[in-house]
Coordinates of C-alpha atoms in Angstrom, one line a residue:
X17 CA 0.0 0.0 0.0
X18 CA 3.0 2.3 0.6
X19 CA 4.5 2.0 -2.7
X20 CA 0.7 2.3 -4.3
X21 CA 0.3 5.4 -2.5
X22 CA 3.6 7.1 -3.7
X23 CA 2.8 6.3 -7.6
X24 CA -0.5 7.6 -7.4
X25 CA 0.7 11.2 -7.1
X26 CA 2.7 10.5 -10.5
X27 CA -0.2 9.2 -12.4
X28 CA -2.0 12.5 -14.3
X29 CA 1.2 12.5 -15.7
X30 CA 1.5 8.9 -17.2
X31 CA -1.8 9.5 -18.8
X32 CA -0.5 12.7 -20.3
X33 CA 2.2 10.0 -21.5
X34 CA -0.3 8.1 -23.1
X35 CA -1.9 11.3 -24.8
X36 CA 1.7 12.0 -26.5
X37 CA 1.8 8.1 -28.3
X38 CA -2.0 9.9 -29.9
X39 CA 0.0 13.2 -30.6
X40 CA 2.5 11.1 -32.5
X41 CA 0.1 9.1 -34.6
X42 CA -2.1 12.6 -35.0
X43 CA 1.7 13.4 -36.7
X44 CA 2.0 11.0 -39.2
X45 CA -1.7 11.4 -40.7
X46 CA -0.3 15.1 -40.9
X47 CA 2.6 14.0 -43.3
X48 CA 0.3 11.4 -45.2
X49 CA -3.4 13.0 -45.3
X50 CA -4.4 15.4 -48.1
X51 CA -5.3 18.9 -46.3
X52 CA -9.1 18.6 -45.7
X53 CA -8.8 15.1 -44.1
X54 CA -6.1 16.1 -42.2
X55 CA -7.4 19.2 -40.7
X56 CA -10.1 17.3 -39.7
X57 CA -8.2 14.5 -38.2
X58 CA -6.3 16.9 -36.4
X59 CA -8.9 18.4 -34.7
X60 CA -10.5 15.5 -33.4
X61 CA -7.2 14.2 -32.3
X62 CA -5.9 17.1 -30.7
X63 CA -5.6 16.8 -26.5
X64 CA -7.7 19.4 -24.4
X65 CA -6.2 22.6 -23.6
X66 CA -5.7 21.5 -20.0
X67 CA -2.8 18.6 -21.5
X68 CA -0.6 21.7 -21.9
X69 CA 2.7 19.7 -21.3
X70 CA 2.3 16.8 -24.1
X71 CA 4.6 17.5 -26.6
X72 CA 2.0 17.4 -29.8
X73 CA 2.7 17.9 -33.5
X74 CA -0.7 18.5 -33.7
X75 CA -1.0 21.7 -31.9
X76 CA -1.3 25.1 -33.7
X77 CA -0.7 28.6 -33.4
X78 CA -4.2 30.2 -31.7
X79 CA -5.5 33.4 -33.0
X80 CA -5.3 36.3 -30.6
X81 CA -2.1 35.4 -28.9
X82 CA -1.5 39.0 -28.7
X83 CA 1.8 37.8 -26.5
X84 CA 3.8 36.7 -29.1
X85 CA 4.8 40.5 -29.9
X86 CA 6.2 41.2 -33.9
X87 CA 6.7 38.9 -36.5
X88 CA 10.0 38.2 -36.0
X89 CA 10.5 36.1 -39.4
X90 CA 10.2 32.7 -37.7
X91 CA 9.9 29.5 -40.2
X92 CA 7.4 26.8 -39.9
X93 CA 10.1 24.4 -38.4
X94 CA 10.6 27.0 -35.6
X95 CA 7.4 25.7 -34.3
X96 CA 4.5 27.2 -32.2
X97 CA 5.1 30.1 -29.6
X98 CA 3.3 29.1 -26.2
X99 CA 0.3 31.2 -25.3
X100 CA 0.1 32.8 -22.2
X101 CA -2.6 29.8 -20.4
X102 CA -0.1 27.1 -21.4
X103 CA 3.2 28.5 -20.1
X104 CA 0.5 29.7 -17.0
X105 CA -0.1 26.4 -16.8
X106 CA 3.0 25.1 -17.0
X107 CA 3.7 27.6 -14.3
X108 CA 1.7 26.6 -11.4
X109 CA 1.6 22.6 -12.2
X110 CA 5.4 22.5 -12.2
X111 CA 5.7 23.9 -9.0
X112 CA 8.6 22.8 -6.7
X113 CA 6.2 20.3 -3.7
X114 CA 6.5 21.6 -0.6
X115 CA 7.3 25.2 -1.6
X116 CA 4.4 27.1 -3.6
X117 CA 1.5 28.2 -2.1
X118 CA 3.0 26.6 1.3
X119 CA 3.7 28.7 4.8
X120 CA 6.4 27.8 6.6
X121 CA 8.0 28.1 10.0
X122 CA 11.5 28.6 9.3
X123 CA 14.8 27.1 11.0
X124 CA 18.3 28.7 9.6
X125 CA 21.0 26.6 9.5
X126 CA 24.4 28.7 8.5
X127 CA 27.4 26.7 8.2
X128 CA 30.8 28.6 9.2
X129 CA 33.5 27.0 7.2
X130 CA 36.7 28.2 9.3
X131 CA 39.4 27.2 7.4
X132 CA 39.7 25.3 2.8
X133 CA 38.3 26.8 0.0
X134 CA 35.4 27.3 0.7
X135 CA 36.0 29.3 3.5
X136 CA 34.2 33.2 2.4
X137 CA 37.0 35.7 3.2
X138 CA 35.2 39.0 2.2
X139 CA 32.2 38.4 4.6
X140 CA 31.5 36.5 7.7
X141 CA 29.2 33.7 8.9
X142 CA 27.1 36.3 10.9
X143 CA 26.4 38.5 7.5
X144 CA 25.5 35.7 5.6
X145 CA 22.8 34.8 8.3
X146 CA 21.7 38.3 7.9
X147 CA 21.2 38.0 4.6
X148 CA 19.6 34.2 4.4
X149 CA 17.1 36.3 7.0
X150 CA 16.0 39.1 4.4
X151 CA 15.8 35.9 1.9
X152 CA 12.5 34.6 4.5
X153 CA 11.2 37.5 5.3
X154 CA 11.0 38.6 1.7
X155 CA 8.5 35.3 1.2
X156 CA 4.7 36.8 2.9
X157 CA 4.0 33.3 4.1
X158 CA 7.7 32.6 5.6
X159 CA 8.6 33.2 9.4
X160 CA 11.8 32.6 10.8
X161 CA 11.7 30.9 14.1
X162 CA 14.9 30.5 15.2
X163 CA 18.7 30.6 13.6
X164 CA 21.9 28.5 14.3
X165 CA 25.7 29.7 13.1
X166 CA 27.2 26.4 13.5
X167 CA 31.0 25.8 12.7
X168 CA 31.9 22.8 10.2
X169 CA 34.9 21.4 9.2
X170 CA 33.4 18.8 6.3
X171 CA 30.8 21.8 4.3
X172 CA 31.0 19.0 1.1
X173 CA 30.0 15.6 3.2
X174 CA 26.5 14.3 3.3
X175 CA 25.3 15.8 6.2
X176 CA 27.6 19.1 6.7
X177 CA 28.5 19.0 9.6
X178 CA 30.8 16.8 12.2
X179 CA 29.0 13.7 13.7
X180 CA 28.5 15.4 17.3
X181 CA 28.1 19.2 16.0
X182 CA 24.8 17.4 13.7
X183 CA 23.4 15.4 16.3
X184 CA 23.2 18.7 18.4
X185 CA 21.6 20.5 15.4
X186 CA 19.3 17.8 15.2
X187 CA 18.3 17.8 19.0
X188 CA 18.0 21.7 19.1
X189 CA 15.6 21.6 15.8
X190 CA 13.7 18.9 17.1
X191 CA 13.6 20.5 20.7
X192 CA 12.0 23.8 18.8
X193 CA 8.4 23.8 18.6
X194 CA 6.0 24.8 15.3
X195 CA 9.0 24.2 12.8
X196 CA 7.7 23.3 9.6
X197 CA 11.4 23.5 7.3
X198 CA 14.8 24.1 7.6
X199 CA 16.6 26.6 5.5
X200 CA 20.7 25.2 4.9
X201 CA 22.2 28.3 3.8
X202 CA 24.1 26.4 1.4
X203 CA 24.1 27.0 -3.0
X204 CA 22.7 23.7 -3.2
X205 CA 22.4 20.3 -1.7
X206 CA 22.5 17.1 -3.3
X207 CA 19.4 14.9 -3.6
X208 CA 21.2 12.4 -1.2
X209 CA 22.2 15.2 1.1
X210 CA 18.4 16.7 0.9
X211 CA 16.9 13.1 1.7
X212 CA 19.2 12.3 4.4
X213 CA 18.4 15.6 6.7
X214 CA 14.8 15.7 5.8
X215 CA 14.3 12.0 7.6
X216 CA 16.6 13.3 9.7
X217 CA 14.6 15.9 10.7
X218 CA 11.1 15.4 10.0
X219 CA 11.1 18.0 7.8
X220 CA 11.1 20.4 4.6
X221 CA 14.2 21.2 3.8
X222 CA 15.5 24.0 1.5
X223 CA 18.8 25.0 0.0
X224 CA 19.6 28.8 -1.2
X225 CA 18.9 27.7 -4.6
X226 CA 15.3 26.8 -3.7
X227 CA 14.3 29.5 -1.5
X228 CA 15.8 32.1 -4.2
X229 CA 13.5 30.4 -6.8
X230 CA 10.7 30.6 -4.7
X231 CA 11.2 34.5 -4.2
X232 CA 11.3 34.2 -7.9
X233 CA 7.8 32.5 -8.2
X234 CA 6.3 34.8 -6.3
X235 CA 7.8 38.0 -7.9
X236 CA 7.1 36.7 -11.4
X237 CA 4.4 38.7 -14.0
X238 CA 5.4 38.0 -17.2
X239 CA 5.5 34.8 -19.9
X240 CA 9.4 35.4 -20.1
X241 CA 10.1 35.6 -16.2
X242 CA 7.7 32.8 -15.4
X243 CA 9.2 30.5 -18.4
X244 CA 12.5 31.3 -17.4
X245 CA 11.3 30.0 -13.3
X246 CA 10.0 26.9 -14.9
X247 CA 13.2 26.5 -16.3
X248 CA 15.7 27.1 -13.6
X249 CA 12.8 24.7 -11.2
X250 CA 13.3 21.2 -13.8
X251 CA 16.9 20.4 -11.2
X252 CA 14.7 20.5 -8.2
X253 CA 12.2 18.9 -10.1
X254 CA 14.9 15.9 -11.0
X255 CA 15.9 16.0 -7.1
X256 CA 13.0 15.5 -6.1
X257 CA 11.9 12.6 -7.9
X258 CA 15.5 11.0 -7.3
X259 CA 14.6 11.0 -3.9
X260 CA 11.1 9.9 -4.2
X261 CA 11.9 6.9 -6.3
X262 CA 15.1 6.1 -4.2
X263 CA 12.5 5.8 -1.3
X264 CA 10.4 3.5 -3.6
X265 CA 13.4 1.4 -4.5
X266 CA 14.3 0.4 -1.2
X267 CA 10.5 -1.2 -0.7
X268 CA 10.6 -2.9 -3.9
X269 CA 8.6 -1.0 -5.6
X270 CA 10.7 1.4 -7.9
X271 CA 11.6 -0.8 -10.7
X272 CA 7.8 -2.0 -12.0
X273 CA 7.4 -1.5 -15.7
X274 CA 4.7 0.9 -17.0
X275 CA 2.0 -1.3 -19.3
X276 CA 4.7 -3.6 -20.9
X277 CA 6.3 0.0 -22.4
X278 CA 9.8 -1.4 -21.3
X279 CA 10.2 2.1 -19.1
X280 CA 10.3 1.7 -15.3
X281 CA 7.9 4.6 -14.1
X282 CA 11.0 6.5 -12.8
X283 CA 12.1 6.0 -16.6
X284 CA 8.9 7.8 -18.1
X285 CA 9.2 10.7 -15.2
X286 CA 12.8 11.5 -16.2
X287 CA 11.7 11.3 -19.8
X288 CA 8.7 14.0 -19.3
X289 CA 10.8 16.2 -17.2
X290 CA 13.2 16.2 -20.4
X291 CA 10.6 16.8 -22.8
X292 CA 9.2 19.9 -20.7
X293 CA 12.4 21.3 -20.6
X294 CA 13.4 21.0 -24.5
X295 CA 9.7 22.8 -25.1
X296 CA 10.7 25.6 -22.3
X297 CA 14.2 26.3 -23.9
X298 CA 12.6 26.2 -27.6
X299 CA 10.1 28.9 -26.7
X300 CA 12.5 31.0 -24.8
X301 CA 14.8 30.7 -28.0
X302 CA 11.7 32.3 -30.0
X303 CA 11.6 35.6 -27.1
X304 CA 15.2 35.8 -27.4
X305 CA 14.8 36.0 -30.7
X306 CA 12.2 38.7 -30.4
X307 CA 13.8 40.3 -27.8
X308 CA 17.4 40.6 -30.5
X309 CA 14.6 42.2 -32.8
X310 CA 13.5 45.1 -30.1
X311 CA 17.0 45.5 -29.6
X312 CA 17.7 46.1 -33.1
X313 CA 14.5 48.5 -33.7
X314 CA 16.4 50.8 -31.5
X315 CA 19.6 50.4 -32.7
X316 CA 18.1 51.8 -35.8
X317 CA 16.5 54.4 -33.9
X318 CA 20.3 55.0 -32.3
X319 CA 19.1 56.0 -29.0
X320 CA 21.8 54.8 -26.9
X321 CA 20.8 52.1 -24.1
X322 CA 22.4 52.4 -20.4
X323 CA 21.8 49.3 -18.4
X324 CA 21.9 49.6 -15.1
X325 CA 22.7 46.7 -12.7
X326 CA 24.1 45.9 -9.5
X327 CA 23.6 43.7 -6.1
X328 CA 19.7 43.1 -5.2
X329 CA 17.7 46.1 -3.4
X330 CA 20.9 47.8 -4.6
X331 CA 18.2 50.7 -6.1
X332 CA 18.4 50.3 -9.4
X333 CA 14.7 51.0 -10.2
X334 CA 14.8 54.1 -7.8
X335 CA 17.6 55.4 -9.9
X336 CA 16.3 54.9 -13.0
X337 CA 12.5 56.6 -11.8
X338 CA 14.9 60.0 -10.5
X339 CA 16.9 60.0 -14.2
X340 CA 14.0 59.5 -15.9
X341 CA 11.1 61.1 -14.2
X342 CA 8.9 58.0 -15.1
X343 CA 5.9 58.0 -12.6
X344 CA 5.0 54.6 -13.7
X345 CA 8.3 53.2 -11.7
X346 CA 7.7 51.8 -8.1
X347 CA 10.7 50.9 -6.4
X348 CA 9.8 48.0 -3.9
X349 CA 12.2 47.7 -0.6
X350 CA 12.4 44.2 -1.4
X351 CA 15.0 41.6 -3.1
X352 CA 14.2 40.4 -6.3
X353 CA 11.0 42.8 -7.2
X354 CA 12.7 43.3 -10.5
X355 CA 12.4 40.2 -12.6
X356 CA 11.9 41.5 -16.5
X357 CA 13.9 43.7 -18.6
X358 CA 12.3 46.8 -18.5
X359 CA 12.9 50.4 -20.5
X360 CA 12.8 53.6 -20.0
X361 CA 13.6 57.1 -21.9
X362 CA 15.2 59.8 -20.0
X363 CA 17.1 63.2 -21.6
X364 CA 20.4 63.7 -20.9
X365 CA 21.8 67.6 -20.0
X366 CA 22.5 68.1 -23.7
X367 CA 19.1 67.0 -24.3
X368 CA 20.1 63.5 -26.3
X369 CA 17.4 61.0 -25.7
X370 CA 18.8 58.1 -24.1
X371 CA 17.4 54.4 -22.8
X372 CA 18.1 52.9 -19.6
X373 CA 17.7 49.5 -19.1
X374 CA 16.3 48.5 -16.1
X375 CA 17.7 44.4 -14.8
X376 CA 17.2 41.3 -12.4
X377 CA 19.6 42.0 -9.4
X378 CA 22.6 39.8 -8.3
X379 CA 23.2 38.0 -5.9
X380 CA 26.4 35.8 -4.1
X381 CA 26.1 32.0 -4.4
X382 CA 23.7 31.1 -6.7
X383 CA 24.4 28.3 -9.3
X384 CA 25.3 28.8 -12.9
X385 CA 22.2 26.6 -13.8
X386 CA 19.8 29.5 -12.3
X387 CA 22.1 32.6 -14.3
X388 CA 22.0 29.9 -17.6
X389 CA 18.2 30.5 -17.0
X390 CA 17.7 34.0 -17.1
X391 CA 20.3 34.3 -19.9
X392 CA 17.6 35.7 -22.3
X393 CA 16.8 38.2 -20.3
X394 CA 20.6 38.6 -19.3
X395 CA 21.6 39.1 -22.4
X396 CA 20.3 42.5 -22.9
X397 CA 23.4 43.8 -21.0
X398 CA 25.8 42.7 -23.5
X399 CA 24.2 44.2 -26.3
X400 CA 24.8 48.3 -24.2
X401 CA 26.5 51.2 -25.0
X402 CA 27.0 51.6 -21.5
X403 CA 26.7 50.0 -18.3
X404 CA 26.2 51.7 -14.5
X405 CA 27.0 49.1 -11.9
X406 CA 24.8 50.4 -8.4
X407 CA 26.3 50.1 -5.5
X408 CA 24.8 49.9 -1.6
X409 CA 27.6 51.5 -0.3
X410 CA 25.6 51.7 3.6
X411 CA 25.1 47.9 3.2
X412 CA 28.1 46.2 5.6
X413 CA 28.7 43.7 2.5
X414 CA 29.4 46.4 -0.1
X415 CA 32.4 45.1 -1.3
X416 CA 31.9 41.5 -1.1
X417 CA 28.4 42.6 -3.0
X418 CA 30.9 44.2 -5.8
X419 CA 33.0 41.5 -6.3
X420 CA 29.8 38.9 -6.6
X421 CA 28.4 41.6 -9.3
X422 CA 31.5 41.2 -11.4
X423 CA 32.2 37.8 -11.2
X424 CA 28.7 37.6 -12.8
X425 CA 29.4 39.7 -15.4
X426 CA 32.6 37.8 -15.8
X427 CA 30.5 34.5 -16.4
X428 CA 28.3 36.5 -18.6
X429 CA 31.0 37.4 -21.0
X430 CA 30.4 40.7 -21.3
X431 CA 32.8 42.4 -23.6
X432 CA 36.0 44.2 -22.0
X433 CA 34.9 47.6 -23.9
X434 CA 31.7 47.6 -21.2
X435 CA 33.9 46.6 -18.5
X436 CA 36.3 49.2 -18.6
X437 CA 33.8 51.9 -19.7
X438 CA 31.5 50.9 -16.7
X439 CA 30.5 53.8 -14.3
X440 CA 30.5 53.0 -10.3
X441 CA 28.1 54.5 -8.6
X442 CA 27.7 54.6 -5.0
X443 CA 24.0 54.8 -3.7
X444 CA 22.3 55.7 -0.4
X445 CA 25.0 58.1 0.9
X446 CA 22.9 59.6 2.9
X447 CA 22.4 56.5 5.0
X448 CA 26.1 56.9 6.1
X449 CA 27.8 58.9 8.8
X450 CA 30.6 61.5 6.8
X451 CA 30.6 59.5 3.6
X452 CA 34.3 59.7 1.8
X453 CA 34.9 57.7 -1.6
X454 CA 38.3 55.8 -0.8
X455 CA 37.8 54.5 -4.8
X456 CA 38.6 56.4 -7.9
X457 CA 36.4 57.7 -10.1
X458 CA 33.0 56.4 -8.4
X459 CA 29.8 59.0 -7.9
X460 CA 28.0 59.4 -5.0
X461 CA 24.3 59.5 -4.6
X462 CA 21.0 59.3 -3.3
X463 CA 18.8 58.1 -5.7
X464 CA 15.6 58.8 -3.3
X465 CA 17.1 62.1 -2.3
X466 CA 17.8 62.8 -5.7
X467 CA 21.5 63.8 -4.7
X468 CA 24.3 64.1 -7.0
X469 CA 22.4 63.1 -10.3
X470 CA 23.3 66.2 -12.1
X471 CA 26.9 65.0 -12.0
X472 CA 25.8 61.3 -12.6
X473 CA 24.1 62.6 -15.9
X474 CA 26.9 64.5 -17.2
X475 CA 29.0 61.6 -16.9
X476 CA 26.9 59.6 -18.7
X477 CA 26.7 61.9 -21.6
X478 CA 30.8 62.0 -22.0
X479 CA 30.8 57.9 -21.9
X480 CA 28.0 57.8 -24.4
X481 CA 29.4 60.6 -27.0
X482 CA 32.9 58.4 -26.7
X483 CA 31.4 54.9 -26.9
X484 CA 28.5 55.6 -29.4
X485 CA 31.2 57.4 -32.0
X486 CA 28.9 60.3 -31.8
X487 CA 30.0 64.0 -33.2
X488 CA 29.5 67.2 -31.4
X489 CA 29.1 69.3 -35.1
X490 CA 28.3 73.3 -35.6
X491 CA 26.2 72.9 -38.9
X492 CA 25.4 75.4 -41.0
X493 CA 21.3 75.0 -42.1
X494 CA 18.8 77.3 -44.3
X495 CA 16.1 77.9 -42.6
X496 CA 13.6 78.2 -45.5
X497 CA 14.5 74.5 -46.1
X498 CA 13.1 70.8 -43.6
X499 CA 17.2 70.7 -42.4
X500 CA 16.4 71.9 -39.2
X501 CA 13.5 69.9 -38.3
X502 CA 15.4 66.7 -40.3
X503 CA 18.4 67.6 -37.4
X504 CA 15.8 67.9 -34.4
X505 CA 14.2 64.0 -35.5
X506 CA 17.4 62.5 -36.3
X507 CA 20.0 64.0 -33.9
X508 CA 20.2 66.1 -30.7
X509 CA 20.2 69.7 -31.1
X510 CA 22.3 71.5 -28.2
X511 CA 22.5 75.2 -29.5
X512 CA 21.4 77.7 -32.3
X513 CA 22.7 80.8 -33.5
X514 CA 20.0 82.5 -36.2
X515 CA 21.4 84.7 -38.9
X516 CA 18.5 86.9 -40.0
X517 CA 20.1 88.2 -42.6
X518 CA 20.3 85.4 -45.0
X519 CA 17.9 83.0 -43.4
X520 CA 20.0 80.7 -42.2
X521 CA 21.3 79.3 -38.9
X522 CA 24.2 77.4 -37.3
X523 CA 23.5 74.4 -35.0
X524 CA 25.0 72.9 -32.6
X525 CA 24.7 69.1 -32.6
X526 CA 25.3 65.4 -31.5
X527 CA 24.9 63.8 -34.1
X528 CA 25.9 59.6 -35.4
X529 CA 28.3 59.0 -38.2
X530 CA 25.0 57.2 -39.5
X531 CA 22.9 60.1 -39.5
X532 CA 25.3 62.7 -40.4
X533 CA 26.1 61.0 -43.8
X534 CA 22.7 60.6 -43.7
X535 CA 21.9 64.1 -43.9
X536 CA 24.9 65.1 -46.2
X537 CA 23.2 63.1 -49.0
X538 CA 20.1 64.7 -48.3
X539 CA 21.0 68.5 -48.0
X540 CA 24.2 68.4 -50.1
X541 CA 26.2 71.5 -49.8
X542 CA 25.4 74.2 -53.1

């Protein structure tokens, strides 16, 4: 009855198995039936919209998926972009058990590595606590009841700690009433690791990895953002059902075939797990594709794009709202409550029009497999003129927070020319006693108290006239001709002297190498 009652949770999806083998056969009457047959085959063969995850051949593009954005030149091998109820659906069936839509009672567990390489040598075991803290108290449903800094020698064995040092943990967490998990502030445990303390324990138990996706989940609006979750959730998704099935295993039960299909039933799980991630990474491919396109539309526009980025709750989006004016901002005083690649126009002190991009914060320890996810949306970064990395500098962990910024951009690959360009600016300087800069050529500010933007700005505009290969130009334009109003659409005009005798004016611009032999062909010189 035990083993019955752990494969029953895995049957919907066997029968969505069984729906596929009718997706494949719907297939081959698409490659053998004349048209009017076939579309009528088709439709009676197709699954209900509720079978979301069944990879089908069948499926088609639905009208009114006003998602999908431009036509971004996709062939019919490209395949089918998912509407927004199937990656919503995909969304919240997927979900991690034991995390989503769960409250929990939370125990912190931080491990103190004193001495190897893993030892962290530009913070210390109490900061980290601090921060695994804001982590919980981010989630609306999470309480932390108690916390443990607990010294271990062994941070890569099974159970992380020494022997006696565990079995003390184990007493104290036990001894603790109304705990419902355990948060190991570890990157990430392995499924043997995970199975081991939650008997242990009688327990949930969650690594950094999980609880960050979870802040994720819950922060997530759009089809990109919650794609990109259900992505970086399919290795919890595989750890889990290791440890399910090793369970099963040792009661017998975990090697029964599946209806004479030669798969044991951990065999077809592993298989659907794959196929759900090939369909997620093939329809993020299609947004990054779309998302290339955007970027190129404004390329051609040549309004140069500033991405800002830095630690999370670094204020970023704050910054952006006081350079840009945009009311529509709300900075949240939370980690993670910027998700999506957003974009906003602001003017610069000459008046040029730029674009500052706003991105998902950093953040130290967190596995290449959850960055991998959000490369999409990561990607936007490499593709700047210019780059402003945000600083905290009141938060205790400012520099450690610097050096985990870089060493993702590092990873990223983000060309040397945006490195070495890359303005440093220190925020919320009014949150510290007699601030002084001890670093070269960083700007201080207060992006809530609007302090020191002015400079900020003017900055900007020197980086983005040397990196765009714009011209600062005194042009000379008749005034009874469209050379003025072609130079206010197509550049940014800074200053202009009239001459009222002959009708004619010089102007002051910044102005492309693009658009100035653009406008040399138009208005050629008499």
């Amino acid at each position: 009855m035990t083993t019955l009652r752990r494969i029953c949770p895995w049957l919907p999806l066997l029968q969505r198995s069984r729906h596929r083998a009718a997706s494949r056969a719907c297939s081959l009457l698409h490659t053998a039936a004349p048209t009017s047959i076939r579309q009528q085959r088709l439709s009676a063969a197709a699954p209900p919209p509720s079978r979301a995850f069944a990879l089908s051949a069948c499926s088609s593009k639905r009208k009114g998926d006003t998602d999908s954005g431009p036509d971004v030149g996709l062939t019919e091998e490209d395949g089918e972009l998912l509407e927004d109820s199937e990656v919503e659906t995909l969304f919240q069936e997927q979900a991690p058990a034991g995390i989503a839509g769960t409250q929990h009672r939370v125990f912190i567990v931080q491990p103190d590595v004193k001495w190897g390489s893993r030892k962290q040598h530009l913070t210390t075991a109490e900061l980290m606590m601090a921060e695994a803290v804001g982590l919980v108290n981010t989630l609306e449903t999470w309480r932390v009841v108690d916390t443990i800094i607990l010294s271990t020698k062994t941070p890569g064995k099974k159970r992380i700690f020494g022997k006696g040092s565990f079995q003390s943990l184990t007493e104290k967490i036990k001894q603790t009433a109304a705990i419902s998990a355990v948060f190991v502030n570890v990157e990430r445990l392995s499924p043997l690791s995970e199975r081991e303390l939650e008997e242990a324990w009688g327990v949930k138990v969650f690594d950094r990895y999980s609880v960050v996706l979870h802040i994720f989940r819950c922060n997530a609006r759009t089809k990109e953002a919650k794609l990109q979750i259900s992505l970086a959730e399919i290795p919890l998704l595989r750890s889990r059902l290791k440890n399910e099935f090793a369970n099963m295993d040792q009661q017998g039960g975990g090697a029964r075939y599946i209806g004479g299909s030669g798969e044991t039933l951990f065999e077809v799980q592993q298989r659907l797990l794959k196929e759900r991630e090939i369909k997620i990474r093939s329809a993020l491919e299609k947004l990054r594709r779309k998302r290339h396109l955007l970027r190129s539309q404004r390329k051609h526009k040549e309004f140069p794009i500033v991405s800002v980025l830095g630690y999370t709750n670094c204020g970023k989006t704050t910054l952006i709202k006081a350079l840009t004016g945009d009311s529509g901002l709300q900075p949240r005083n939370q980690l993670f409550a910027t998700l999506d690649v957003t974009v906003h126009a602001g003017q610069l002190p000459s008046r040029m029009t730029v674009l500052y991009v706003d991105t998902i914060g950093f953040l130290s320890q967190l596995p290449h497999k959850l960055i991998d996810s959000f490369s999409a949306t990561l990607e936007d970064i490499k593709h700047s003129d210019l780059l402003i990395h945000v600083r905290d500098i009141s938060h205790p962990e400012t520099v450690n927070q610097k050096v985990n910024v870089l060493n993702v951009l590092k990873n990223l690959e983000i060309p040397d020319r945006l490195i070495n360009s890359m303005i440093e600016v220190h925020n919320k300087i009014d949150l510290v006693d007699s601030y002084q800069s001890e670093e070269p050529d960083t700007i201080p500010i207060s992006a809530l108290g609007e302090l020191g933007l002015d400079r900020l700005k003017k900055v900007v505009e020197e980086e983005i006239v040397n990196c765009t290969g714009k011209h600062i130009l005194d042009l000379k334009v008749d005034l009874s001709s469209s050379q003025l109003s072609w130079l206010y659409k197509e550049a940014t005009v800074q200053d202009m002297q009239v001459n009222a005798t002959d009708g004619s004016a010089v102007v002051k611009v910044i102005i492309s190498n693009a658009a100035y032999g653009r406008f040399k062909k138009l208005f050629p010189r008499k």
